[in-house]
Tab-separated table of C-alpha atoms in Angstrom:
chain	number	residue	atom	x	y	z
O	1	UNK	CA	34.554	128.168	16.069
O	2	UNK	CA	31.290	130.114	15.267
O	3	UNK	CA	28.323	131.552	16.905
O	4	UNK	CA	25.102	132.731	15.401
O	5	UNK	CA	23.748	135.952	16.566
O	6	UNK	CA	20.126	136.243	16.237
O	7	UNK	CA	18.206	139.366	16.796
O	8	UNK	CA	15.509	141.715	14.781
O	9	UNK	CA	17.390	144.809	15.911
O	10	UNK	CA	20.749	145.424	14.221
O	11	UNK	CA	21.785	147.975	16.818
O	12	UNK	CA	21.131	144.966	19.568
O	13	UNK	CA	23.405	142.273	17.564
O	14	UNK	CA	26.100	144.497	17.591
O	15	UNK	CA	26.074	145.490	21.103
O	16	UNK	CA	25.947	141.255	21.751
O	17	UNK	CA	29.237	141.280	19.418
O	18	UNK	CA	30.979	143.856	21.071
O	19	UNK	CA	30.155	142.289	24.988
O	20	UNK	CA	31.491	139.020	23.339
O	21	UNK	CA	34.437	140.474	22.474
O	22	UNK	CA	34.973	141.913	25.324
O	23	UNK	CA	34.208	138.774	27.552
O	24	UNK	CA	36.925	137.519	25.374
O	25	UNK	CA	35.418	136.062	22.802
O	26	UNK	CA	37.087	137.812	19.940
O	27	UNK	CA	38.822	134.756	18.395
O	28	UNK	CA	35.503	133.020	17.162
O	29	UNK	CA	33.640	134.097	13.846
O	30	UNK	CA	30.503	135.431	14.359
O	31	UNK	CA	27.290	135.566	11.601
O	32	UNK	CA	24.082	137.457	12.080
O	33	UNK	CA	20.667	136.361	11.717
O	34	UNK	CA	17.510	138.551	11.979
O	35	UNK	CA	14.816	136.148	13.135
O	36	UNK	CA	14.212	133.030	14.145
O	37	UNK	CA	13.376	131.988	10.773
O	38	UNK	CA	16.099	133.099	9.064
O	39	UNK	CA	18.167	131.825	12.409
O	40	UNK	CA	17.171	128.466	11.513
O	41	UNK	CA	18.719	128.587	7.964
O	42	UNK	CA	22.041	129.738	8.996
O	43	UNK	CA	21.941	126.761	11.335
O	44	UNK	CA	21.839	124.576	8.606
O	45	UNK	CA	24.304	126.581	5.936
O	46	UNK	CA	26.712	127.577	8.523
O	47	UNK	CA	26.576	124.935	11.454
O	48	UNK	CA	27.394	127.408	14.184
O	49	UNK	CA	28.968	125.735	17.377
O	50	UNK	CA	26.394	128.115	19.555
O	51	UNK	CA	23.273	130.263	18.909
O	52	UNK	CA	22.423	133.786	20.806
O	53	UNK	CA	19.247	134.732	20.236
O	54	UNK	CA	16.549	137.151	21.339
O	55	UNK	CA	13.367	135.900	22.445
O	56	UNK	CA	10.607	138.207	20.544
O	57	UNK	CA	11.542	138.962	17.031
O	58	UNK	CA	9.288	138.499	14.038
O	59	UNK	CA	8.071	136.108	11.649
O	60	UNK	CA	9.584	133.515	14.197
O	61	UNK	CA	10.234	133.615	17.587
O	62	UNK	CA	13.810	132.427	19.647
O	63	UNK	CA	11.517	130.013	21.239
O	64	UNK	CA	9.915	128.997	18.566
O	65	UNK	CA	13.419	128.685	16.407
O	66	UNK	CA	14.730	126.585	19.534
O	67	UNK	CA	11.853	124.222	19.101
O	68	UNK	CA	11.942	123.866	15.635
O	69	UNK	CA	15.750	123.194	15.942
O	70	UNK	CA	15.235	120.450	18.301
O	71	UNK	CA	12.243	118.337	16.701
O	72	UNK	CA	14.451	118.409	13.391
O	73	UNK	CA	17.381	116.831	15.878
O	74	UNK	CA	19.437	119.628	16.285
O	75	UNK	CA	21.547	119.928	19.267
O	76	UNK	CA	23.289	123.142	18.533
O	77	UNK	CA	23.871	125.196	22.146
O	78	UNK	CA	21.411	127.717	22.389
O	79	UNK	CA	20.746	130.413	24.307
O	80	UNK	CA	18.798	133.330	25.040
O	81	UNK	CA	20.251	136.876	25.231
O	82	UNK	CA	16.605	138.847	25.791
O	83	UNK	CA	15.189	141.627	27.934
O	84	UNK	CA	12.548	138.872	29.403
O	85	UNK	CA	14.097	137.181	32.570
O	86	UNK	CA	11.028	135.959	34.264
O	87	UNK	CA	11.129	132.736	35.798
O	88	UNK	CA	8.449	131.795	33.608
O	89	UNK	CA	10.462	132.360	30.504
O	90	UNK	CA	13.956	130.440	32.237
O	91	UNK	CA	11.758	127.574	32.742
O	92	UNK	CA	10.171	127.513	29.078
O	93	UNK	CA	13.966	127.925	27.897
O	94	UNK	CA	15.068	125.204	29.928
O	95	UNK	CA	12.573	122.861	29.325
O	96	UNK	CA	12.490	123.227	25.504
O	97	UNK	CA	16.664	122.818	25.422
O	98	UNK	CA	17.952	126.308	25.839
O	99	UNK	CA	21.558	126.117	27.615
O	100	UNK	CA	20.878	129.473	29.301
O	101	UNK	CA	19.054	133.041	29.474
O	102	UNK	CA	21.040	136.379	29.780
O	103	UNK	CA	18.855	139.249	30.543
O	104	UNK	CA	19.272	142.580	29.442
O	105	UNK	CA	21.410	144.869	30.415
O	106	UNK	CA	24.447	142.486	30.829
O	107	UNK	CA	27.706	142.442	31.427
O	108	UNK	CA	30.737	141.294	29.743
O	109	UNK	CA	31.500	139.449	32.941
O	110	UNK	CA	27.494	137.576	32.413
O	111	UNK	CA	28.687	136.501	29.222
O	112	UNK	CA	32.108	134.303	30.350
O	113	UNK	CA	30.203	133.057	32.797
O	114	UNK	CA	27.321	131.348	30.821
O	115	UNK	CA	29.624	130.827	27.509
O	116	UNK	CA	32.937	129.543	29.537
O	117	UNK	CA	31.435	125.805	30.159
O	118	UNK	CA	30.072	125.838	26.180
O	119	UNK	CA	33.164	127.125	24.193
O	120	UNK	CA	35.428	126.385	26.767
């Protein structure tokens, strides 16, 4: 299985990847994108089984990426890993088709809780 980690911060992408491994998802291939536009291209080229995305990024935000994917007919499982965890943002994410929103700071247990139903 393949997971696309999207964040404009290289350090944060590495933290997310490390947390995935700590949560027991170290047997999945991980690919990276720096913004929503690059994530759109990678979803098309790489066909990941899951997209984990930051919300606020330059060029194209995470929510814009999710909306573009859904309007193009993509049903790739999509979740946010972001510092923004307000009820309003969670509602927007859910309405637009995100499966979950994990707020920073996060733990391996938080990842496992939301990823187990998606990745098994």
